[in-house]
Amino acid sequence: MVKQTFLNLPKEKRERIIEIAIEEFASKPYTKASLSNIVNRAGIAKGSMYQYFEDKRALFRYLLELAAQEKLAFLKEAEVNSDVNFFETLEKVMLAGFRFNLAHPQLSRIVANAMEGTGEAVIQEFMMSGRKMACEYFMELLKRGQEGGEVSPDVNVRLTANLLNRILGEGLADYILEIMEVDLHEFLTKPEIAQNISEDTIKNIVNEAIRFLRNGLEAQS
Amino acid sequence: MVKQTFLNLPKEKRERIIEIAIEEFASKPYTKASLSNIVNRAGIAKGSMYQYFEDKRALFRYLLELAAQEKLAFLKEAEVNSDVNFFETLEKVMLAGFRFNLAHPQLSRIVANAMEGTGEAVIQEFMMSGRKMACEYFMELLKRGQEGGEVSPDVNVRLTANLLNRILGEGLADYILEIMEVDLHEFLTKPEIAQNISEDTIKNIVNEAIRFLRNGLEAQS
Amino acid sequence: MVKQTFLNLPKEKRERIIEIAIEEFASKPYTKASLSNIVNRAGIAKGSMYQYFEDKRALFRYLLELAAQEKLAFLKEAEVNSDVNFFETLEKVMLAGFRFNLAHPQLSRIVANAMEGTGEAVIQEFMMSGRKMACEYFMELLKRGQEGGEVSPDVNVRLTANLLNRILGEGLADYILEIMEVDLHEFLTKPEIAQNISEDTIKNIVNEAIRFLRNGLEAQS
Amino acid sequence: MVKQTFLNLPKEKRERIIEIAIEEFASKPYTKASLSNIVNRAGIAKGSMYQYFEDKRALFRYLLELAAQEKLAFLKEAEVNSDVNFFETLEKVMLAGFRFNLAHPQLSRIVANAMEGTGEAVIQEFMMSGRKMACEYFMELLKRGQEGGEVSPDVNVRLTANLLNRILGEGLADYILEIMEVDLHEFLTKPEIAQNISEDTIKNIVNEAIRFLRNGLEAQS
DNA sequence: CATGAATGAGCATTCATTCAT
DNA sequence: AATGAATGAATGCTCATTCAT
């Protein structure tokens, strides 16, 4: 759906377009985001956008894929290794997600926008499949945790996977806004806010959340 | 923002308009929901809508207020009494929320739509204040729980309140769709699906979630 | 497909819009005819057009229906009475068609434009059904002519109906342009040309055509 | 207007391009036919088309010329010899036209599309001159027929030429569709339909038409 | 208080054509 | 000669909102 034409573009131009598109889609819901705005700000012709992407949906989807890639990069960076310890793994996943949120608040916002309905079937399917994958990952993790004796055999794997998904995805994001005493718009437009949150703060939050989860899920010895 | 004119309307007409508006706003994102659609289906004049509500935002906000009222009614019905026992209270709150979700899937959907950006500042503020109130309620609950010795003094009250908010609001909703093996559209348009979920199922889910939370939050004796 | 709104318009305004629309659709093929042009020239808002007609197709179809009505009026005027004499009837039909062509050259042109493909299925179906009706009318006429002994029993009714349809519809129109030594554009934009063709000329042409047909079809005594 | 560049192309490539262009222009009206479609399907660069043809009009005109050539080939094949007998000549011309129609339904369709307005002056002039030539040919034929005593001296040569032109061009085409009980789209996309019409059927139709014309035009002995 | 026509900015999208490489 | 990215005017259409009746 992205066209080769776009990928052939000089890196600088490509990135400027993406940056502006991200700003547009992060600052308003999908239907209000305007291609005209984007092309005007990017200084390119309206028609060019259609040489780069099949249509509005395709551009949006490209941004979502980009967000997914970027998040994956953070997970790689965190050296998540699902094979060892359940709670350790969970902590790493949380940390990675958290860091991604702070490093790319606008991309995170786009994902959130996409979650709650753009009115476009294609996008919805894409998000659903993403959510499914995430849930399956958590389910797999929980099952292994149960097999390894770390996670109580009593926990409902599917239910918990869903809760984890929501908690990790957005529960923590809400908390950030609250402790920073900032509203969403400020958070998105003033990058220094996100950047000034120290690694310590992040780790503390994650630790507390993990402790909470550990008690809730851990097998009683 | 609702005008007196609307409230003076014969009950029947008022309810028909609201019902149709709910369907419209539940089935598509705010920006795609169309007043024209609503007035056509309701068989009233376009201009009349503007006698009833200041503008599109005001109508939407009215629906949100209605959802809030309705949810409150479910909470009342559940005889939530914050004074007694923390986990019991939490369970009642969850049950009430759950039942509201199943009784009014479309209203729930509207609330979800409103959460993630209508692009309208007024709506956003309204939602933020709602979220704040909910969080403050949970914080209050948690603090009393700590004072009463039920909740561990170690839990971060604010963080936990945020997590509870997300878990109760949407985490369970996702789970429902998953176990029913239904997609959102089906769930919204086929009321029998929601109605056929037995009280037992609901109670089981809530129990599992509560057990999970109890372990995570309970003071170790 | 025309909306009541349009029909409620003050006659003057309605007619101005139609006149301008006819000019637009007569002067270029359907796809090149532009709603923007029409509304600009008519001095109405773009949106208003959509209060009057469902879409471009509906406007065009309305013009086609108008042409049909107008032609019918000419047929009525000619006191066509299919019951009497075949060749007399045919002559009257021809005369009526001819007079319609000269009185409404632009409407005739719109019909011709519609014949050869607008690329719109709805329009195509409409035209096909029109053609079918015309052919059936001629077939009926021919059959009665055969029963009455005027038309040779040897003539292939269906084939002849098709030929008559084409001859009456457009064959004569071509001839007009040729004898007037005028091109289509002049003919459409200078109404005086069509108006200056005398009744005598018309009758002569029709007579010659009828004589030609009479010989071709008449039963040999 | 065709550029030498195109003519220098390897035959195979040239023919593929033409074939695809014919499909495009036969399946939709001139203004809706899209060069982008053509080049994509042909696997050539957009710019190349402009090395081959001056513009869209030039390509279309080239197809029209090709149709003319092809039709001429059918006339040659039919060994039309205007010198001998009027009605025999007419029959041969009709047969040739008929066979061309069935052998190249798409080319025929392009010609029909071109007749009723592409909105391009150049094309219109081209078609007009074609029509003029055809009419002049028929006039010449009729005059000789009159001189030879076959055709009644009373027939209006110019009028009849126009009628013949329409009858031979499209009147018969309509009839085909009708007896085949096929619509235009089927006829264009399913070549077997045209091919399955037997020589006998063709000859019968032509004979009937000729008999009709013979009666209408023949000098009474 | 109801009506519903009028408005016009705004939108996504298409397309023939140009031109630098 | 071939390419294919760039262009931007133009198009049909939608919609919240206004306002005269």
Coordinates of N, CA, C and O in Angstrom, one line a residue, chain B residues 56-186:
Chain B
K56 N -23.5 20.1 17.3 CA -23.2 18.6 17.3 C -22.5 18.2 18.7 O -22.9 17.2 19.2
R57 N -21.5 19.0 19.0 CA -20.8 18.7 20.3 C -21.8 18.6 21.5 O -21.7 17.7 22.3
A58 N -22.8 19.5 21.5 CA -23.7 19.5 22.6 C -24.5 18.3 22.7 O -24.8 17.7 23.7
L59 N -25.0 17.8 21.5 CA -25.7 16.6 21.4 C -24.9 15.4 21.9 O -25.4 14.6 22.8
F60 N -23.7 15.4 21.5 CA -22.8 14.3 21.9 C -22.6 14.3 23.4 O -22.6 13.3 24.0
R61 N -22.3 15.5 23.9 CA -22.1 15.7 25.3 C -23.3 15.2 26.1 O -23.2 14.6 27.2
Y62 N -24.5 15.5 25.6 CA -25.7 15.1 26.2 C -25.8 13.6 26.3 O -26.1 13.0 27.4
L63 N -25.4 12.9 25.3 CA -25.3 11.4 25.3 C -24.4 10.9 26.3 O -24.6 10.0 27.0
L64 N -23.2 11.6 26.4 CA -22.2 11.2 27.4 C -22.8 11.4 28.8 O -22.6 10.5 29.7
E65 N -23.5 12.5 29.0 CA -24.1 12.7 30.4 C -25.1 11.6 30.7 O -25.2 11.1 31.8
L66 N -25.8 11.3 29.7 CA -26.9 10.3 29.8 C -26.2 8.9 30.2 O -26.7 8.2 31.1
A67 N -25.1 8.6 29.5 CA -24.4 7.4 29.9 C -23.9 7.4 31.3 O -24.0 6.4 32.0
A68 N -23.4 8.6 31.7 CA -22.9 8.7 33.1 C -24.1 8.5 34.1 O -24.0 7.7 35.0
Q69 N -25.2 9.1 33.8 CA -26.4 8.9 34.6 C -26.8 7.4 34.7 O -27.1 6.9 35.8
E70 N -26.8 6.8 33.6 CA -27.3 5.4 33.5 C -26.3 4.5 34.3 O -26.7 3.6 35.0
K71 N -25.0 4.8 34.2 CA -24.0 4.0 34.9 C -24.2 4.2 36.4 O -24.2 3.3 37.2
L72 N -24.5 5.5 36.7 CA -24.7 5.8 38.2 C -25.9 5.0 38.7 O -25.9 4.4 39.8
A73 N -26.9 4.8 37.8 CA -28.1 4.1 38.2 C -27.7 2.6 38.5 O -28.2 2.0 39.5
F74 N -26.8 2.1 37.7 CA -26.3 0.7 37.9 C -25.5 0.6 39.2 O -25.6 -0.4 39.9
L75 N -24.8 1.6 39.5 CA -24.0 1.6 40.7 C -24.9 1.7 41.9 O -24.7 1.0 42.9
K76 N -26.0 2.5 41.8 CA -27.0 2.6 42.9 C -27.6 1.2 43.1 O -27.7 0.7 44.2
E77 N -28.0 0.7 42.0 CA -28.7 -0.6 42.0 C -27.8 -1.7 42.7 O -28.3 -2.5 43.4
A78 N -26.5 -1.6 42.5 CA -25.6 -2.6 43.1 C -25.3 -2.3 44.6 O -24.6 -3.0 45.3
E79 N -26.0 -1.2 45.1 CA -25.9 -0.9 46.5 C -24.4 -0.8 47.0 O -24.0 -1.3 48.0
V80 N -23.6 -0.1 46.1 CA -22.3 0.1 46.5 C -22.2 1.0 47.8 O -22.9 2.0 47.8
N81 N -21.5 0.5 48.7 CA -21.4 1.3 49.9 C -19.9 1.4 50.3 O -19.3 0.4 50.8
S82 N -19.3 2.5 49.9 CA -17.9 2.6 50.1 C -17.4 2.5 51.5 O -16.2 2.4 51.7
D83 N -18.3 2.5 52.4 CA -17.8 2.6 53.8 C -17.4 1.2 54.4 O -16.5 1.2 55.3
V84 N -17.9 0.2 53.8 CA -17.6 -1.1 54.5 C -16.2 -1.7 54.0 O -15.2 -1.3 54.5
N85 N -16.3 -2.6 53.2 CA -15.1 -3.4 52.9 C -14.6 -3.1 51.5 O -15.3 -3.0 50.5
F86 N -13.3 -2.9 51.4 CA -12.7 -2.5 50.1 C -13.0 -3.4 49.0 O -13.5 -3.0 48.0
F87 N -12.6 -4.7 49.2 CA -12.7 -5.6 48.0 C -14.1 -5.9 47.7 O -14.5 -6.1 46.5
E88 N -15.0 -5.9 48.7 CA -16.4 -6.1 48.4 C -16.9 -4.9 47.6 O -17.7 -5.1 46.6
T89 N -16.5 -3.7 48.0 CA -16.9 -2.5 47.3 C -16.5 -2.6 45.8 O -17.2 -2.4 44.9
L90 N -15.2 -3.0 45.7 CA -14.6 -3.0 44.3 C -15.4 -4.0 43.5 O -15.7 -3.8 42.3
E91 N -15.7 -5.1 44.1 CA -16.5 -6.2 43.3 C -17.8 -5.6 42.9 O -18.2 -5.8 41.7
K92 N -18.5 -4.9 43.8 CA -19.8 -4.4 43.4 C -19.6 -3.3 42.3 O -20.4 -3.3 41.4
V93 N -18.6 -2.5 42.4 CA -18.4 -1.5 41.3 C -18.1 -2.2 40.0 O -18.7 -1.8 39.0
M94 N -17.3 -3.2 40.0 CA -17.0 -4.0 38.8 C -18.3 -4.6 38.2 O -18.5 -4.5 37.0
L95 N -19.0 -5.2 39.1 CA -20.3 -5.8 38.6 C -21.2 -4.8 38.0 O -21.8 -5.0 36.9
A96 N -21.3 -3.7 38.7 CA -22.2 -2.6 38.2 C -21.7 -2.2 36.8 O -22.5 -2.1 35.8
G97 N -20.4 -2.0 36.7 CA -19.9 -1.5 35.4 C -20.1 -2.5 34.3 O -20.5 -2.2 33.2
F98 N -19.9 -3.8 34.7 CA -20.1 -4.9 33.8 C -21.5 -4.9 33.3 O -21.8 -5.0 32.1
R99 N -22.5 -4.9 34.2 CA -23.9 -5.0 33.8 C -24.3 -3.8 33.0 O -25.1 -3.9 32.0
F100 N -23.7 -2.6 33.3 CA -24.0 -1.5 32.4 C -23.5 -1.7 31.0 O -24.3 -1.4 30.0
N101 N -22.3 -2.2 30.9 CA -21.8 -2.6 29.6 C -22.7 -3.5 28.8 O -22.9 -3.3 27.6
L102 N -23.2 -4.5 29.5 CA -24.0 -5.4 28.7 C -25.4 -4.9 28.5 O -26.0 -5.2 27.4
A103 N -25.9 -4.1 29.4 CA -27.3 -3.5 29.2 C -27.3 -2.4 28.2 O -28.3 -2.2 27.4
H104 N -26.2 -1.7 28.1 CA -26.1 -0.5 27.2 C -24.8 -0.6 26.3 O -24.0 0.3 26.5
P105 N -24.7 -1.6 25.5 CA -23.4 -1.7 24.8 C -23.2 -0.4 23.9 O -22.0 0.0 23.8
Q106 N -24.2 0.2 23.4 CA -24.0 1.3 22.5 C -23.6 2.5 23.3 O -22.7 3.3 22.9
L107 N -24.2 2.7 24.4 CA -23.7 3.9 25.3 C -22.3 3.7 25.7 O -21.5 4.6 25.6
S108 N -21.9 2.5 26.0 CA -20.5 2.2 26.4 C -19.6 2.5 25.2 O -18.5 3.1 25.4
R109 N -20.1 2.2 24.1 CA -19.2 2.4 22.9 C -19.0 3.9 22.7 O -18.0 4.4 22.3
I110 N -20.1 4.7 22.9 CA -20.0 6.1 22.7 C -19.0 6.7 23.7 O -18.1 7.5 23.3
V111 N -19.0 6.2 24.9 CA -18.0 6.6 25.9 C -16.6 6.3 25.4 O -15.7 7.1 25.4
A112 N -16.4 5.1 24.9 CA -15.1 4.7 24.4 C -14.7 5.6 23.2 O -13.5 6.1 23.1
N113 N -15.6 5.9 22.3 CA -15.3 6.8 21.2 C -14.9 8.1 21.7 O -13.9 8.8 21.2
A114 N -15.5 8.6 22.7 CA -15.2 9.9 23.2 C -13.9 10.0 23.9 O -13.2 11.0 23.8
M115 N -13.5 8.9 24.5 CA -12.2 8.8 25.2 C -11.1 9.2 24.2 O -10.2 10.0 24.5
E116 N -11.0 8.5 23.1 CA -9.9 8.7 22.2 C -10.2 9.7 21.1 O -10.2 9.4 20.0
G117 N -10.5 10.9 21.6 CA -10.4 12.0 20.6 C -11.5 12.2 19.6 O -11.6 11.4 18.7
T118 N -12.3 13.2 19.9 CA -13.3 13.6 18.9 C -12.7 14.8 18.2 O -13.2 15.2 17.2
G119 N -11.6 15.3 18.7 CA -11.0 16.5 18.1 C -11.7 17.7 18.6 O -11.5 18.8 18.1
E120 N -12.6 17.6 19.6 CA -13.3 18.7 20.1 C -12.9 19.0 21.6 O -13.1 18.1 22.5
A121 N -12.3 20.1 21.8 CA -11.8 20.5 23.1 C -12.8 20.3 24.2 O -12.5 19.7 25.3
V122 N -14.0 20.7 24.0 CA -15.1 20.7 25.0 C -15.3 19.2 25.5 O -15.4 18.9 26.7
I123 N -15.4 18.4 24.5 CA -15.6 16.9 24.8 C -14.4 16.4 25.6 O -14.6 15.7 26.6
Q124 N -13.2 16.7 25.1 CA -12.0 16.2 25.8 C -12.0 16.6 27.2 O -11.8 15.8 28.1
E125 N -12.3 17.9 27.5 CA -12.3 18.4 28.9 C -13.4 17.6 29.7 O -13.1 17.2 30.8
F126 N -14.5 17.4 29.1 CA -15.5 16.6 29.8 C -15.1 15.2 30.2 O -15.2 14.8 31.3
M127 N -14.4 14.6 29.2 CA -14.0 13.2 29.5 C -12.9 13.2 30.5 O -12.8 12.4 31.4
M128 N -12.0 14.2 30.4 CA -10.9 14.3 31.4 C -11.4 14.4 32.8 O -10.9 13.8 33.7
S129 N -12.4 15.3 32.9 CA -12.9 15.5 34.3 C -13.6 14.2 34.8 O -13.6 13.9 35.9
G130 N -14.3 13.5 33.8 CA -14.9 12.2 34.2 C -13.8 11.3 34.7 O -14.0 10.6 35.7
R131 N -12.8 11.2 33.9 CA -11.7 10.3 34.3 C -11.1 10.6 35.6 O -10.8 9.8 36.5
K132 N -10.9 11.9 35.8 CA -10.4 12.4 37.1 C -11.2 12.0 38.3 O -10.8 11.5 39.3
M133 N -12.5 12.2 38.1 CA -13.5 11.9 39.1 C -13.4 10.4 39.5 O -13.3 10.0 40.6
A134 N -13.4 9.6 38.4 CA -13.3 8.1 38.7 C -12.0 7.8 39.4 O -12.0 7.0 40.4
C135 N -10.9 8.4 38.9 CA -9.6 8.1 39.6 C -9.6 8.5 41.0 O -9.2 7.8 41.9
E136 N -10.2 9.7 41.3 CA -10.3 10.2 42.6 C -11.1 9.3 43.5 O -10.8 9.0 44.7
Y137 N -12.2 8.7 42.9 CA -13.0 7.8 43.7 C -12.2 6.6 44.1 O -12.2 6.1 45.2
F138 N -11.5 6.0 43.1 CA -10.7 4.8 43.4 C -9.6 5.2 44.4 O -9.2 4.3 45.3
M139 N -9.0 6.3 44.3 CA -8.0 6.7 45.2 C -8.5 6.8 46.7 O -7.9 6.3 47.6
E140 N -9.7 7.4 46.8 CA -10.3 7.5 48.1 C -10.6 6.1 48.6 O -10.3 5.8 49.8
L141 N -11.1 5.2 47.8 CA -11.4 3.9 48.1 C -10.1 3.2 48.6 O -10.1 2.5 49.7
L142 N -9.1 3.3 47.9 CA -7.8 2.7 48.2 C -7.3 3.2 49.5 O -6.8 2.4 50.4
K143 N -7.4 4.5 49.7 CA -6.9 5.1 51.0 C -7.6 4.5 52.2 O -7.0 4.1 53.2
R144 N -8.9 4.5 52.1 CA -9.7 3.9 53.2 C -9.4 2.5 53.4 O -9.3 2.0 54.5
G145 N -9.1 1.8 52.3 CA -8.7 0.4 52.4 C -7.4 0.3 53.1 O -7.2 -0.6 54.0
Q146 N -6.5 1.2 52.9 CA -5.2 1.2 53.6 C -5.5 1.5 55.1 O -4.9 0.8 56.0
E147 N -6.3 2.5 55.3 CA -6.6 2.9 56.7 C -7.3 1.7 57.5 O -6.9 1.4 58.6
G148 N -8.1 1.0 56.8 CA -8.8 -0.1 57.4 C -8.0 -1.3 57.4 O -8.4 -2.4 57.9
G149 N -6.8 -1.3 56.9 CA -5.8 -2.4 57.0 C -6.1 -3.5 56.0 O -5.4 -4.5 55.9
E150 N -7.0 -3.2 55.1 CA -7.3 -4.3 54.0 C -6.2 -4.2 52.9 O -5.8 -5.2 52.4
V151 N -5.9 -3.0 52.6 CA -5.0 -2.8 51.4 C -3.6 -2.5 52.0 O -3.5 -1.7 52.9
S152 N -2.7 -3.1 51.4 CA -1.3 -2.9 51.8 C -0.9 -1.5 51.7 O -1.2 -0.8 50.8
P153 N -0.2 -1.0 52.8 CA 0.2 0.4 52.8 C 1.3 0.7 51.7 O 1.6 1.9 51.4
D154 N 1.8 -0.4 51.1 CA 2.9 -0.2 50.1 C 2.3 0.2 48.7 O 3.1 0.8 47.9
V155 N 1.0 0.0 48.5 CA 0.6 0.2 47.1 C 0.5 1.7 46.8 O 0.2 2.5 47.6
N156 N 1.0 2.0 45.6 CA 1.0 3.4 45.1 C -0.5 3.7 44.7 O -1.0 3.2 43.7
V157 N -1.1 4.5 45.5 CA -2.5 4.8 45.4 C -2.9 5.3 44.0 O -3.8 4.9 43.3
R158 N -2.2 6.3 43.6 CA -2.5 7.0 42.3 C -2.3 6.1 41.1 O -3.2 5.9 40.3
L159 N -1.2 5.4 41.1 CA -0.9 4.5 40.0 C -2.0 3.4 40.0 O -2.6 3.1 38.9
T160 N -2.3 2.8 41.1 CA -3.3 1.8 41.2 C -4.7 2.2 40.7 O -5.4 1.5 40.0
A161 N -5.0 3.5 41.1 CA -6.3 4.0 40.7 C -6.4 4.1 39.2 O -7.4 3.7 38.6
N162 N -5.3 4.5 38.6 CA -5.3 4.5 37.1 C -5.5 3.1 36.5 O -6.2 3.0 35.5
L163 N -4.8 2.2 37.0 CA -4.9 0.8 36.5 C -6.3 0.3 36.7 O -6.8 -0.3 35.8
L164 N -6.8 0.5 37.9 CA -8.2 0.0 38.1 C -9.2 0.6 37.1 O -10.0 0.0 36.5
N165 N -9.0 1.9 36.9 CA -9.8 2.6 35.9 C -9.8 2.0 34.6 O -10.9 1.7 34.0
R166 N -8.6 1.7 34.1 CA -8.5 1.1 32.7 C -9.1 -0.3 32.8 O -9.7 -0.8 31.8
I167 N -8.7 -1.1 33.8 CA -9.1 -2.5 33.9 C -10.6 -2.6 33.9 O -11.2 -3.3 33.1
L168 N -11.2 -1.8 34.8 CA -12.7 -1.9 34.9 C -13.4 -1.3 33.7 O -14.4 -1.9 33.2
G169 N -12.8 -0.3 33.1 CA -13.5 0.4 32.0 C -13.4 -0.5 30.7 O -14.4 -0.8 30.1
E170 N -12.2 -0.9 30.3 CA -12.1 -1.5 29.0 C -11.5 -2.9 28.9 O -11.8 -3.6 28.0
G171 N -10.6 -3.1 29.9 CA -10.0 -4.4 29.9 C -11.0 -5.6 29.9 O -10.9 -6.5 29.1
L172 N -12.0 -5.4 30.7 CA -13.0 -6.5 30.7 C -13.9 -6.5 29.4 O -14.3 -7.6 29.0
A173 N -14.1 -5.3 28.9 CA -14.9 -5.2 27.7 C -14.2 -6.0 26.6 O -14.9 -6.8 25.8
D174 N -12.9 -5.8 26.4 CA -12.2 -6.6 25.4 C -12.4 -8.1 25.6 O -12.6 -8.9 24.7
Y175 N -12.3 -8.5 26.9 CA -12.4 -9.9 27.2 C -13.7 -10.5 26.8 O -13.8 -11.6 26.2
I176 N -14.7 -9.7 27.0 CA -16.1 -10.2 26.6 C -16.1 -10.5 25.1 O -16.5 -11.6 24.7
L177 N -15.7 -9.6 24.3 CA -15.7 -9.8 22.9 C -15.0 -11.0 22.5 O -15.4 -11.8 21.7
E178 N -13.9 -11.2 23.2 CA -13.0 -12.4 22.9 C -13.7 -13.7 23.3 O -13.7 -14.6 22.4
I179 N -14.3 -13.8 24.4 CA -14.9 -15.1 24.8 C -16.2 -15.3 24.0 O -16.5 -16.4 23.8
M180 N -16.9 -14.2 23.7 CA -18.1 -14.4 22.9 C -17.8 -14.7 21.4 O -18.6 -15.1 20.7
E181 N -16.5 -14.6 21.1 CA -16.1 -14.7 19.7 C -17.0 -13.9 18.7 O -17.5 -14.4 17.7
V182 N -17.0 -12.7 19.0 CA -17.9 -11.8 18.3 C -17.1 -10.5 18.0 O -16.1 -10.2 18.7
D183 N -17.4 -9.8 16.9 CA -16.7 -8.6 16.7 C -17.5 -7.4 17.2 O -18.7 -7.6 17.5
L184 N -16.9 -6.3 17.3 CA -17.6 -5.1 17.9 C -18.9 -4.8 17.2 O -19.9 -4.6 17.9
H185 N -18.9 -4.9 15.9 CA -20.1 -4.5 15.2 C -21.2 -5.4 15.5 O -22.4 -5.0 15.7
E186 N -21.0 -6.7 15.5 CA -22.0 -7.7 15.9 C -22.5 -7.4 17.2 O -23.7 -7.4 17.5

